[in-house]
Coordinates of C-alpha atoms and ligand atoms in Angstrom, one line a residue:
Chain A
M195 CA 192.3 118.9 37.8
P196 CA 191.1 117.2 40.9
F197 CA 187.7 116.3 41.4
F198 CA 187.1 118.3 44.4
E199 CA 189.6 120.9 45.7
L200 CA 189.7 123.6 48.6
N201 CA 192.4 126.1 48.0
D202 CA 193.8 128.2 50.6
V203 CA 190.5 128.7 52.2
H204 CA 190.0 131.5 54.8
T205 CA 186.7 132.0 56.7
Y206 CA 186.0 134.2 59.4
Y207 CA 183.1 134.6 62.0
G208 CA 183.3 138.4 62.2
Q209 CA 186.4 139.2 63.5
I210 CA 187.4 135.4 64.4
H211 CA 189.5 133.9 61.9
A212 CA 188.2 130.4 62.0
L213 CA 190.1 128.5 59.0
K214 CA 193.5 130.1 58.1
G215 CA 194.2 128.7 54.6
I216 CA 192.8 125.3 54.5
S217 CA 193.6 123.3 51.4
V218 CA 192.1 119.9 50.9
K219 CA 192.0 117.5 47.7
V220 CA 189.5 114.7 47.3
E221 CA 189.5 112.4 44.2
E222 CA 186.5 110.9 42.6
G223 CA 185.3 107.8 44.4
E224 CA 187.4 108.6 47.7
V225 CA 186.5 108.7 51.3
V226 CA 188.7 111.5 52.5
T227 CA 188.4 112.3 56.5
L228 CA 189.2 115.8 58.2
I229 CA 189.9 114.9 62.0
G230 CA 190.6 117.2 64.7
A231 CA 190.0 118.3 68.3
N232 CA 186.8 120.3 69.0
G233 CA 187.0 123.6 67.8
A234 CA 189.7 123.0 65.1
G235 CA 187.7 124.2 62.3
K236 CA 186.0 120.9 61.0
T237 CA 182.3 121.8 60.7
T238 CA 183.3 125.6 59.6
T239 CA 185.2 123.5 56.8
L240 CA 182.1 122.1 55.8
K241 CA 179.6 125.0 56.1
T242 CA 182.2 126.9 53.5
I243 CA 182.3 124.3 51.2
S244 CA 178.4 124.0 51.2
G245 CA 177.6 127.7 51.2
L246 CA 176.5 128.1 54.8
L247 CA 179.7 130.4 55.0
R248 CA 181.5 132.2 52.6
P249 CA 185.2 132.2 52.4
R250 CA 186.9 135.6 52.7
Q251 CA 189.6 134.1 50.7
G252 CA 190.6 131.0 48.5
T253 CA 189.0 128.8 46.0
I254 CA 186.7 125.7 46.4
I255 CA 186.4 124.0 43.1
F256 CA 184.2 121.1 42.3
D257 CA 184.0 119.2 39.0
T258 CA 185.2 122.4 37.2
H259 CA 182.9 124.7 38.7
R260 CA 183.9 127.5 41.5
L261 CA 181.6 126.8 44.3
D262 CA 183.0 129.6 46.6
Q263 CA 180.7 132.2 45.5
L264 CA 177.7 130.4 45.1
P265 CA 174.6 130.7 47.7
A266 CA 173.7 127.5 49.6
H267 CA 170.7 126.3 47.3
K268 CA 172.9 126.6 44.1
I269 CA 175.5 124.3 45.5
V270 CA 173.3 121.5 46.2
A271 CA 172.2 121.6 42.8
M272 CA 175.9 120.9 41.8
G273 CA 175.3 117.5 43.5
V274 CA 177.3 118.6 46.8
S275 CA 175.1 117.3 49.7
H276 CA 176.1 118.4 53.5
V277 CA 174.7 116.4 56.2
P278 CA 175.3 118.7 59.0
E279 CA 176.5 118.3 62.3
G280 CA 173.7 117.5 65.1
R281 CA 171.5 116.3 62.2
Q282 CA 169.3 119.3 62.1
I283 CA 166.1 117.3 61.2
F284 CA 162.9 119.3 60.6
P285 CA 161.4 118.4 63.9
R286 CA 157.9 119.0 62.6
L287 CA 157.9 117.6 59.2
T288 CA 157.2 113.8 59.2
V289 CA 160.2 111.2 58.4
L290 CA 158.6 111.2 54.8
E291 CA 158.3 115.1 54.3
N292 CA 162.2 115.4 55.6
L293 CA 163.2 113.1 52.9
E294 CA 160.9 115.1 50.3
M295 CA 162.8 118.2 51.4
G296 CA 166.0 116.2 50.8
A297 CA 164.6 115.7 47.1
Y298 CA 163.6 119.3 46.6
L299 CA 165.2 119.8 43.6
L300 CA 164.1 116.9 41.9
N301 CA 160.9 117.2 39.9
N302 CA 160.4 113.6 38.3
A303 CA 158.2 111.5 40.6
A304 CA 159.9 108.2 39.4
E305 CA 163.2 109.5 40.3
I306 CA 162.3 110.7 43.6
Q307 CA 160.4 107.5 44.4
Q308 CA 163.6 105.4 43.3
N309 CA 165.8 107.4 45.6
L310 CA 163.3 106.8 48.2
D311 CA 163.4 103.1 47.8
H312 CA 167.2 103.6 48.0
V313 CA 167.1 105.2 51.4
F314 CA 164.6 102.8 52.7
Q315 CA 166.9 99.6 51.5
L316 CA 169.8 101.3 53.4
F317 CA 167.5 102.2 56.6
P318 CA 164.5 100.1 56.8
R319 CA 163.9 101.6 60.3
L320 CA 162.7 105.0 58.5
K321 CA 160.1 103.1 56.4
E322 CA 158.4 102.0 59.5
R323 CA 158.4 105.6 60.9
V324 CA 157.6 107.7 57.7
Y325 CA 154.3 109.2 59.2
Q326 CA 156.4 110.1 62.6
P327 CA 157.4 113.8 63.2
G328 CA 161.1 113.9 62.6
G329 CA 161.5 115.5 66.0
T330 CA 160.0 112.1 67.8
L331 CA 162.8 110.1 66.6
S332 CA 165.6 108.6 68.6
G333 CA 169.2 110.1 68.0
G334 CA 170.2 107.1 66.0
E335 CA 167.2 107.2 63.9
Q336 CA 167.6 111.0 63.4
Q337 CA 171.3 110.5 62.2
M338 CA 169.6 107.8 59.7
L339 CA 167.2 110.3 58.4
A340 CA 169.8 113.2 58.2
I341 CA 172.0 111.0 56.1
G342 CA 168.8 109.6 54.0
R343 CA 167.6 113.1 53.2
G344 CA 170.9 113.8 52.1
L345 CA 171.2 111.0 49.7
M346 CA 167.7 111.9 48.4
L347 CA 169.1 114.1 45.7
R348 CA 171.9 111.3 44.6
P349 CA 174.6 113.4 45.4
R350 CA 178.1 113.2 43.8
I351 CA 179.9 114.1 47.2
L352 CA 178.5 113.8 50.4
L353 CA 179.8 115.9 53.4
L354 CA 179.1 114.3 56.8
D355 CA 179.8 116.2 59.7
E356 CA 180.2 113.9 63.0
P357 CA 177.8 111.2 61.9
S358 CA 178.6 109.2 64.9
M359 CA 178.3 111.9 67.5
G360 CA 176.1 110.7 70.5
L361 CA 175.4 107.3 69.2
A362 CA 175.6 104.1 71.0
P363 CA 178.6 101.8 69.9
V364 CA 176.4 99.3 67.9
L365 CA 174.8 102.4 65.9
V366 CA 178.5 103.8 65.4
E367 CA 179.3 100.5 63.7
A368 CA 176.1 100.5 61.6
I369 CA 176.6 104.2 60.4
F370 CA 180.1 103.4 59.4
N371 CA 179.1 100.2 57.4
I372 CA 176.8 102.6 55.9
I373 CA 179.5 105.1 54.8
R374 CA 181.6 102.4 53.4
E375 CA 178.3 100.9 51.4
L376 CA 177.9 104.3 50.1
N377 CA 181.1 104.5 49.0
Q378 CA 181.2 101.3 47.0
Q379 CA 178.0 102.6 45.4
G380 CA 180.4 105.3 43.8
I381 CA 179.6 108.4 46.1
T382 CA 182.5 110.5 46.9
I383 CA 182.7 111.4 50.7
L384 CA 184.2 113.8 52.7
L385 CA 183.8 112.7 56.5
V386 CA 184.5 114.8 59.6
E387 CA 184.9 113.0 62.7
Q388 CA 186.0 113.2 66.2
N389 CA 186.1 109.5 66.3
A390 CA 189.5 109.4 64.3
H391 CA 189.6 105.6 65.0
M392 CA 186.5 105.0 63.4
A393 CA 187.2 107.4 60.6
L394 CA 190.6 106.3 59.6
Q395 CA 189.3 102.8 59.1
V396 CA 186.9 103.6 56.6
A397 CA 189.0 106.7 54.7
H398 CA 191.3 106.5 52.1
R399 CA 193.0 109.4 53.1
G400 CA 192.8 111.9 56.0
Y401 CA 193.9 115.5 56.9
V402 CA 194.5 116.3 60.7
L403 CA 193.1 119.9 61.5
Q404 CA 194.2 121.9 64.2
T405 CA 193.1 125.7 65.1
G406 CA 192.2 126.3 61.8
R407 CA 195.0 125.0 59.9
I408 CA 195.9 121.6 58.4
I409 CA 198.7 120.1 60.0
L410 CA 199.1 116.9 58.6
Q411 CA 197.8 115.1 55.7
D412 CA 198.7 111.1 54.5
S413 CA 196.9 108.1 53.6
A414 CA 194.6 106.6 56.5
K415 CA 197.2 104.0 57.2
A416 CA 200.0 106.2 57.3
L417 CA 198.0 108.4 59.8
Q418 CA 196.8 105.4 61.9
A419 CA 200.7 104.4 62.5
N420 CA 201.4 108.1 63.0
E421 CA 202.9 108.9 66.4
M422 CA 201.3 112.1 66.9
V423 CA 197.9 111.0 65.9
R424 CA 198.1 108.0 68.0
K425 CA 198.8 110.2 71.1
A426 CA 196.5 112.9 70.4
Y427 CA 193.6 111.4 68.3
L428 CA 193.5 107.7 68.9
G429 CA 194.0 108.1 72.7
E430 CA 197.3 105.9 72.9
E431 CA 200.0 106.4 75.0
Chain B
M286 CA 149.0 113.9 41.9
Q287 CA 149.6 111.1 39.4
T288 CA 150.7 108.3 41.4
E289 CA 149.8 105.6 38.8
T290 CA 153.0 105.8 36.6
V291 CA 155.6 103.8 38.3
A292 CA 154.8 100.1 39.5
P293 CA 156.3 98.5 42.4
T294 CA 157.1 100.3 45.4
R295 CA 154.4 102.8 45.4
A296 CA 152.9 102.0 48.7
V297 CA 154.5 104.9 50.5
S298 CA 153.6 107.6 48.2
R299 CA 150.3 106.4 47.7
G300 CA 149.8 106.7 51.4
I301 CA 150.7 110.5 51.1
F302 CA 147.6 111.2 49.1
S303 CA 145.3 108.8 50.9
S304 CA 144.9 108.8 54.7
Q305 CA 147.8 111.1 55.5
M306 CA 146.8 113.8 53.2
L307 CA 143.1 113.7 54.1
R308 CA 144.3 114.3 57.7
T309 CA 146.5 117.0 57.0
L310 CA 143.8 118.8 55.0
F311 CA 140.7 118.2 57.0
A312 CA 141.9 117.8 60.6
P313 CA 142.3 121.5 60.8
L314 CA 138.7 121.9 59.4
G315 CA 137.4 119.5 62.0
Q316 CA 139.2 121.4 64.8
L317 CA 137.9 124.6 63.3
A318 CA 134.2 123.4 63.4
I319 CA 134.7 121.8 66.9
W320 CA 135.8 125.3 68.5
T321 CA 133.4 127.4 66.4
V322 CA 130.4 125.2 67.5
G323 CA 132.1 124.9 71.0
T324 CA 132.7 128.6 71.6
A325 CA 129.0 129.1 70.4
V326 CA 127.7 126.9 72.9
V327 CA 129.5 128.0 75.8
L328 CA 128.9 131.8 75.2
S329 CA 125.2 131.0 74.4
L330 CA 124.9 129.1 77.9
V331 CA 126.6 131.8 79.7
V332 CA 124.4 134.5 78.4
L333 CA 121.4 132.6 78.6
L334 CA 122.1 131.4 82.4
L335 CA 123.0 135.0 83.1
A336 CA 119.4 136.0 81.6
L337 CA 117.8 133.4 84.0
I338 CA 119.4 134.7 87.1
F339 CA 118.9 138.3 86.4
R340 CA 115.6 137.5 84.3
T341 CA 113.9 140.9 85.1
S342 CA 115.2 144.2 84.3
S343 CA 114.2 147.2 86.3
S344 CA 112.0 148.3 83.7
G345 CA 110.2 144.8 83.5
V346 CA 111.6 143.5 80.5
D347 CA 112.2 139.6 80.5
R348 CA 115.7 139.1 79.5
F349 CA 115.7 135.5 79.0
T350 CA 113.3 136.0 75.9
L351 CA 115.1 139.0 74.7
V352 CA 118.5 137.2 74.8
L353 CA 117.1 134.4 73.2
S354 CA 115.5 135.9 70.3
I355 CA 118.6 137.8 69.1
L356 CA 120.9 134.7 69.9
P357 CA 120.8 133.1 66.2
Q358 CA 121.6 136.5 64.6
V359 CA 124.5 137.2 67.3
I360 CA 125.9 133.6 66.2
V361 CA 126.0 134.4 62.6
D362 CA 127.6 138.0 63.2
S363 CA 130.3 136.2 65.6
M364 CA 131.2 134.1 63.0
V365 CA 131.5 136.6 60.2
L366 CA 133.6 138.7 62.2
G367 CA 135.4 135.6 63.5
F368 CA 136.3 134.4 60.1
V369 CA 137.4 137.9 59.1
Y370 CA 139.9 138.2 62.0
A371 CA 141.1 134.5 61.2
M372 CA 141.8 135.3 57.8
I373 CA 143.9 138.3 58.8
A374 CA 145.5 136.5 61.8
L375 CA 146.8 133.9 59.2
G376 CA 149.2 136.9 57.8
Y377 CA 150.7 137.3 61.1
T378 CA 151.2 134.1 62.0
M379 CA 152.8 132.6 58.8
V380 CA 155.4 135.4 58.8
Y381 CA 156.0 135.1 62.5
G382 CA 156.5 131.2 61.8
V383 CA 159.0 131.9 59.1
L384 CA 160.9 135.1 60.4
E385 CA 160.0 135.1 64.4
F386 CA 158.9 139.0 63.2
I387 CA 155.6 140.5 63.8
N388 CA 154.8 142.3 60.4
F389 CA 153.0 145.3 61.7
A390 CA 152.2 146.5 58.2
H391 CA 150.1 143.8 57.8
S392 CA 146.9 145.7 59.1
E393 CA 147.7 147.8 56.0
I394 CA 148.0 144.9 53.6
F395 CA 144.5 144.1 54.8
M396 CA 143.5 147.7 54.3
I397 CA 144.7 147.8 50.7
G398 CA 142.5 144.8 50.2
A399 CA 139.2 146.6 51.4
V400 CA 140.3 149.6 49.2
V401 CA 141.0 147.6 46.0
G402 CA 137.7 145.9 46.6
A403 CA 136.0 149.0 47.0
E404 CA 137.5 150.6 43.9
V405 CA 136.6 147.8 41.7
L406 CA 133.2 147.7 42.8
I407 CA 132.6 151.3 42.5
S408 CA 134.3 151.5 39.0
L409 CA 132.0 148.7 37.7
S410 CA 129.0 150.6 39.5
E411 CA 130.0 153.9 37.6
A412 CA 130.2 152.1 34.5
K413 CA 127.0 150.8 35.0
A414 CA 128.0 147.5 34.8
L415 CA 127.2 145.9 38.2
E416 CA 123.8 144.6 37.0
N417 CA 124.7 142.6 34.3
F418 CA 127.3 140.9 36.2
N419 CA 126.8 137.5 37.7
P420 CA 127.1 137.8 41.4
L421 CA 129.3 134.9 41.8
L422 CA 131.6 136.0 39.2
L423 CA 131.5 139.6 40.9
I424 CA 132.6 138.0 44.1
L425 CA 135.4 135.9 42.8
L426 CA 136.5 139.0 40.7
I427 CA 136.7 141.5 43.7
I428 CA 138.3 138.9 45.8
A429 CA 140.9 138.3 43.3
A430 CA 141.6 141.9 42.8
G431 CA 142.0 142.6 46.6
M432 CA 144.2 139.2 46.7
A433 CA 146.6 140.3 43.9
V434 CA 147.2 143.5 45.0
S435 CA 147.7 142.9 48.7
G436 CA 149.8 140.1 47.9
L437 CA 152.1 142.0 45.5
V438 CA 152.3 145.0 48.0
A439 CA 153.5 142.4 50.8
V440 CA 156.1 140.9 48.8
V441 CA 157.5 144.6 47.7
V442 CA 157.3 145.6 51.3
E443 CA 159.4 142.6 52.5
R444 CA 161.9 142.9 49.8
V445 CA 162.5 146.7 50.4
A446 CA 161.9 147.0 54.1
Y447 CA 162.5 143.7 55.9
R448 CA 164.9 141.6 53.7
P449 CA 167.8 144.1 54.2
L450 CA 167.2 144.1 57.8
R451 CA 167.0 140.3 58.2
N452 CA 170.3 140.1 60.4
A453 CA 169.7 143.2 62.3
P454 CA 168.7 143.3 66.0
R455 CA 165.1 142.0 66.5
L456 CA 163.6 145.6 67.4
V457 CA 165.2 147.0 63.8
P458 CA 162.6 145.5 61.5
L459 CA 159.9 145.9 64.0
I460 CA 160.3 149.6 63.7
S461 CA 160.7 149.3 59.9
A462 CA 157.2 147.4 60.0
I463 CA 155.6 150.4 61.9
G464 CA 157.1 152.9 59.5
V465 CA 155.7 150.8 56.4
S466 CA 152.5 150.8 58.2
F467 CA 152.2 154.5 58.5
F468 CA 153.6 155.2 55.1
L469 CA 151.2 152.7 53.5
Q470 CA 148.2 154.6 55.3
D471 CA 149.3 157.9 53.9
L472 CA 150.3 156.8 50.5
V473 CA 146.4 155.3 50.0
R474 CA 145.0 158.3 51.4
M475 CA 147.1 160.7 49.0
L476 CA 146.5 158.3 46.1
E477 CA 142.6 158.2 46.7
S478 CA 142.6 161.9 47.3
I479 CA 144.5 162.8 44.0
W480 CA 142.3 160.2 42.2
R481 CA 138.9 160.2 43.9
N482 CA 139.1 163.5 45.8
A483 CA 138.2 161.8 48.7
F484 CA 139.6 158.9 50.9
Y485 CA 136.5 157.5 52.7
R486 CA 135.2 154.8 50.2
T487 CA 131.7 153.0 50.5
Y488 CA 131.1 149.6 49.0
P489 CA 128.2 150.2 46.5
D490 CA 125.1 148.2 47.2
V491 CA 125.0 145.1 45.2
P492 CA 121.1 144.2 45.6
S493 CA 121.8 140.4 44.9
F494 CA 124.5 140.6 48.1
S495 CA 121.9 142.5 50.4
Q496 CA 119.0 139.9 50.0
R497 CA 118.4 138.1 53.0
I498 CA 117.4 134.5 53.5
S499 CA 114.9 134.2 56.5
F500 CA 115.2 130.9 58.9
G501 CA 112.3 131.1 61.1
D502 CA 111.3 134.3 62.8
T503 CA 114.5 135.0 64.6
L504 CA 117.2 134.4 62.0
D505 CA 117.4 135.9 58.7
V506 CA 121.0 136.1 57.2
S507 CA 122.3 138.4 54.2
Y508 CA 124.1 136.8 51.4
K509 CA 126.8 138.9 52.3
S510 CA 127.2 137.0 55.5
I511 CA 127.1 133.7 53.9
I512 CA 129.3 134.8 51.2
V513 CA 131.9 136.0 53.9
V514 CA 132.0 132.6 55.6
V515 CA 131.9 130.5 53.0
A516 CA 135.0 132.3 51.0
A517 CA 136.9 132.3 54.4
I518 CA 136.5 128.6 54.6
V519 CA 137.3 127.9 51.1
M520 CA 140.5 130.2 51.7
L521 CA 141.2 128.5 54.7
L522 CA 141.0 124.9 53.0
A523 CA 143.3 126.1 50.1
L524 CA 145.7 127.5 52.5
N525 CA 145.7 124.2 54.4
Y526 CA 146.3 122.4 51.2
L527 CA 148.9 124.7 50.2
V528 CA 150.8 124.5 53.4
G529 CA 150.2 120.9 54.2
A530 CA 150.2 119.0 51.1
T531 CA 152.3 121.0 48.2
K532 CA 155.9 121.1 47.9
I533 CA 155.9 125.0 48.1
G534 CA 154.1 124.7 51.3
K535 CA 156.4 122.1 52.7
S536 CA 159.4 124.1 51.7
I537 CA 158.0 127.1 53.6
R538 CA 157.7 124.9 56.7
A539 CA 161.3 123.6 56.4
V540 CA 162.3 127.3 56.3
A541 CA 160.5 128.1 59.3
Q542 CA 161.7 125.0 61.2
N543 CA 165.4 125.4 60.1
R544 CA 166.4 127.9 57.6
A545 CA 170.2 127.1 57.2
T546 CA 169.4 123.4 56.6
A547 CA 166.2 124.6 54.2
S548 CA 169.1 126.0 52.2
L549 CA 171.2 122.9 52.2
M550 CA 168.1 121.1 50.6
G551 CA 168.2 123.6 47.9
I552 CA 165.7 125.6 49.0
D553 CA 166.1 129.2 48.0
V554 CA 165.1 130.6 51.6
D555 CA 164.7 134.3 50.2
R556 CA 162.2 133.0 47.6
A557 CA 160.3 130.9 50.3
I558 CA 160.0 134.0 52.6
A559 CA 158.8 136.0 49.7
L560 CA 156.1 133.4 49.1
T561 CA 155.1 133.4 52.6
F562 CA 154.5 137.3 52.1
L563 CA 152.9 136.5 49.2
V564 CA 150.4 134.1 50.7
G565 CA 149.7 135.9 53.9
G566 CA 149.4 139.2 52.1
A567 CA 146.8 137.6 49.7
L568 CA 144.8 135.9 52.3
G569 CA 144.9 139.6 54.3
G570 CA 143.6 141.2 51.2
A571 CA 140.9 138.6 50.5
A572 CA 139.8 139.4 54.3
G573 CA 140.0 143.1 53.4
V574 CA 137.4 142.8 50.7
L575 CA 135.2 140.4 52.8
Y576 CA 135.4 143.1 55.5
G577 CA 134.5 145.9 53.2
L578 CA 131.7 143.9 51.8
R579 CA 130.3 143.5 55.4
F580 CA 131.0 146.5 57.0
S581 CA 130.5 149.1 53.8
T582 CA 132.7 152.2 54.8
I583 CA 136.4 151.9 54.8
N584 CA 139.3 154.3 54.8
P585 CA 143.1 154.3 54.8
Y586 CA 142.9 154.0 58.4
T587 CA 140.4 151.3 58.7
G588 CA 143.2 148.5 59.0
F589 CA 144.5 149.4 62.3
I590 CA 141.9 148.0 64.6
P591 CA 141.0 145.0 62.9
G592 CA 144.9 144.3 62.2
I593 CA 145.7 144.8 66.1
K594 CA 142.7 142.3 67.2
A595 CA 143.8 139.8 64.5
F596 CA 147.2 140.0 65.8
T597 CA 145.7 139.5 69.3
A598 CA 143.9 136.5 67.6
A599 CA 147.1 135.0 66.2
V600 CA 148.7 135.3 69.7
L601 CA 145.7 133.7 71.2
G602 CA 145.8 130.7 69.1
G603 CA 149.5 130.4 69.6
I604 CA 151.6 132.4 67.4
G605 CA 153.2 130.8 64.4
N606 CA 150.6 128.0 64.5
I607 CA 148.3 128.2 61.5
T608 CA 145.4 126.5 62.7
G609 CA 145.8 128.5 66.1
A610 CA 145.6 131.8 64.1
M611 CA 141.9 130.4 62.7
L612 CA 140.8 129.4 66.1
G613 CA 141.9 132.4 67.8
G614 CA 140.2 134.6 65.3
I615 CA 136.6 132.6 65.7
V616 CA 137.1 133.0 69.4
L617 CA 138.0 136.7 69.3
G618 CA 135.0 137.2 66.9
F619 CA 132.5 135.5 69.2
L620 CA 133.8 137.5 72.4
E621 CA 133.5 140.7 70.7
T622 CA 130.1 140.0 69.1
F623 CA 128.5 138.9 72.2
G624 CA 130.1 141.5 74.3
A625 CA 128.7 144.0 71.8
S626 CA 125.2 142.3 71.5
Y627 CA 124.6 141.6 75.1
L628 CA 126.4 144.3 77.3
S629 CA 123.9 146.8 77.3
I630 CA 120.9 144.1 77.9
F631 CA 122.5 143.1 81.1
T632 CA 123.7 146.6 82.2
E633 CA 120.4 148.4 81.5
G634 CA 122.4 150.5 79.0
A635 CA 125.0 151.7 81.3
F636 CA 127.7 149.9 79.2
G637 CA 126.7 149.4 75.7
A638 CA 128.5 147.7 72.7
E639 CA 131.1 150.4 72.6
Y640 CA 132.5 148.6 75.8
K641 CA 132.6 145.1 74.0
D642 CA 136.7 145.5 73.6
I643 CA 137.0 145.8 77.2
L644 CA 135.2 142.4 77.8
A645 CA 136.8 140.7 74.9
F646 CA 140.3 141.8 75.7
G647 CA 139.6 141.2 79.5
I648 CA 138.7 137.6 78.8
L649 CA 141.6 137.1 76.2
I650 CA 144.3 138.6 79.1
I651 CA 142.7 135.7 81.5
V652 CA 143.1 133.3 79.1
L653 CA 146.7 134.2 78.1
I654 CA 147.5 134.3 81.9
F655 CA 146.6 130.6 82.0
R656 CA 147.9 129.6 78.7
P657 CA 150.6 132.1 78.0
K658 CA 151.5 130.0 74.8
G659 CA 148.0 130.3 73.4
L660 CA 145.2 127.8 73.0
L661 CA 147.2 125.6 70.5
G662 CA 150.5 126.5 71.8
E663 CA 153.4 128.2 69.9
V664 CA 155.1 126.2 67.4
V665 CA 158.1 128.4 66.3
G666 CA 161.7 128.1 67.7
E667 CA 161.6 124.9 69.2
R668 CA 164.6 122.5 67.6
A669 CA 164.6 119.0 67.9
Ligands
LIG844 N1 178.9 130.7 65.0 C1 180.0 131.1 65.3 N2 180.4 132.2 65.8 C2 181.8 132.6 66.3 N3 182.7 131.7 66.3 C3 182.5 130.3 65.9 C4 181.1 130.1 65.3 N4 181.1 128.7 65.1 C5 182.4 128.3 65.1 N5 183.0 129.5 65.7 C6 184.3 128.9 66.2 O1 185.2 128.9 65.0 C7 186.2 127.6 65.5 C8 186.0 126.3 64.9 O2 184.6 125.8 65.1 P1 184.2 124.6 64.4 O3 184.4 124.4 62.9 O4 182.8 124.6 65.0 O5 184.9 123.5 64.8 P2 184.9 122.1 65.3 O6 183.7 121.7 63.9 O7 186.1 121.2 64.4 O8 184.6 121.6 66.3 C9 186.1 127.5 67.0 O9 186.9 128.4 67.4 C10 184.7 128.1 67.3 O10 184.7 128.5 68.4
LIG845 MG1 182.0 120.6 64.8

């Protein structure tokens, strides 16, 4: 049985059929990327996994547990952490309070402190800003905070939605280095990106999404070499 | 709050409990003190100045002396009323902060607190148990009873009348709230009529509460007034601590700022919203008891006027903003009491205390024209 699996998942927004049968597998320790144009259904897929949306059909399995009928706050408790698109920082909570919310389900102060240290080690910048309201951080700092907050629970699988969106190239590089580092520490990652170029460099495998369907899946290397992917997503002629 | 157990990198956490936490806890209190004193000073200067300009009335009374002689008492009464409004206003503002919805039934939650307080006191009085009760214990008991019942009713109301409508168009829960408001009024009236055969209730006289302490010739303050103000300040501090420094409070703020993301943190959003109603309802219930102690006679319709006024106070302070609600309550309490006390002195009795609301609300409307987001600004709705 795979570590993590979506099987024929259909999700709707009212009448709008946004996911039309998505099947994705992720093995423990992998970085898997979902790439696709704007509106393809990448965010919808992550929201369906984390419980913000409920699939109308299909199953989602994580480490032998069914996730597809659980509310969001119970899915996090299983070790599935979703770093949402657009950062979604709590603007009037301080950096520290945002991180504390990430550890909401932990009760052991020592454990929380340990995870906090881990986050500060990854993002020393956040440590300098602990008492600043989240809403006053720069875009890059907010992304670091969003990822840091998602790590406070020591998740077993991390869902990242466009972590590089709107960031300067240097920061994009830094974020992808962090993703690599996290994976080396043993965290399984499902990465959604429009920046297919970068995503395919860190990922082991990838899926290509188009209007709610998966049209291609392969190893990252093979996708990088694929004619269609090169034209449509890597901007090559 | 033990921060001692884990050694090396405690720096940050220790910080939470030192300067930062003290600031979250006491900054609002400082603001409250400044606004209370500031409002008192400004309004006092205004009436004294007016009294100097229009010094002698047509009947030859020296207005300045008159105004000055009652001023200390007026300020005390303003604070008592202001703190009651502040406590009710918190319930409106907390719920608005989390749901962006005006809980019009909150005035009835307040009324229920007042009724519960009255019934506990009356029952004790009927059992001839009032005399041998320690006054401080008695106060704590009736406030706790009012808080418990009001808090629970607020939670039930949310569960039954608001939660099912959470995704409905905005007007729908508003109508539901108005319905709940009428329902609770008549429910209390019915229960009281069946049980007591009367629904006007009077707080029995507790001698130790009615004692007065004199400060000079012009000011004597009843214990009741002191109890109201002290209890309100303690409650406001406790709320500040809860919302600013505890995990529960932070989770409520997280839900208010971004509900979906809060659920991604593992926060049970329904539970956080229920907790908001519990806390806001309990504060409203406590306010009801204090109101009853101060104004004695209450009935199932007592909540309406103070409720509307506290709602106004919340808007005046900046709806959704907890410190703002407290300040708005204080300012409104002052405006209203000054109006009630001085209107007739300056208009030679043509307009008396019954017109205080015209004055208070006239000023409010002017303030809101210039500061539509309230004194401290609305804080909900913004997203980074
Ligand atoms: N809240 C919503 N209501 C209705 N339709 C939506 C909503 N969010 C997304 N959609 C639609 O669902 C489809 C997939 O969107 P999304 O998952 O956000 O795409 P992506 O993340 O790949 O850019 C799009 O056609 C989009 O218009
Ligand atoms: Mg998206």
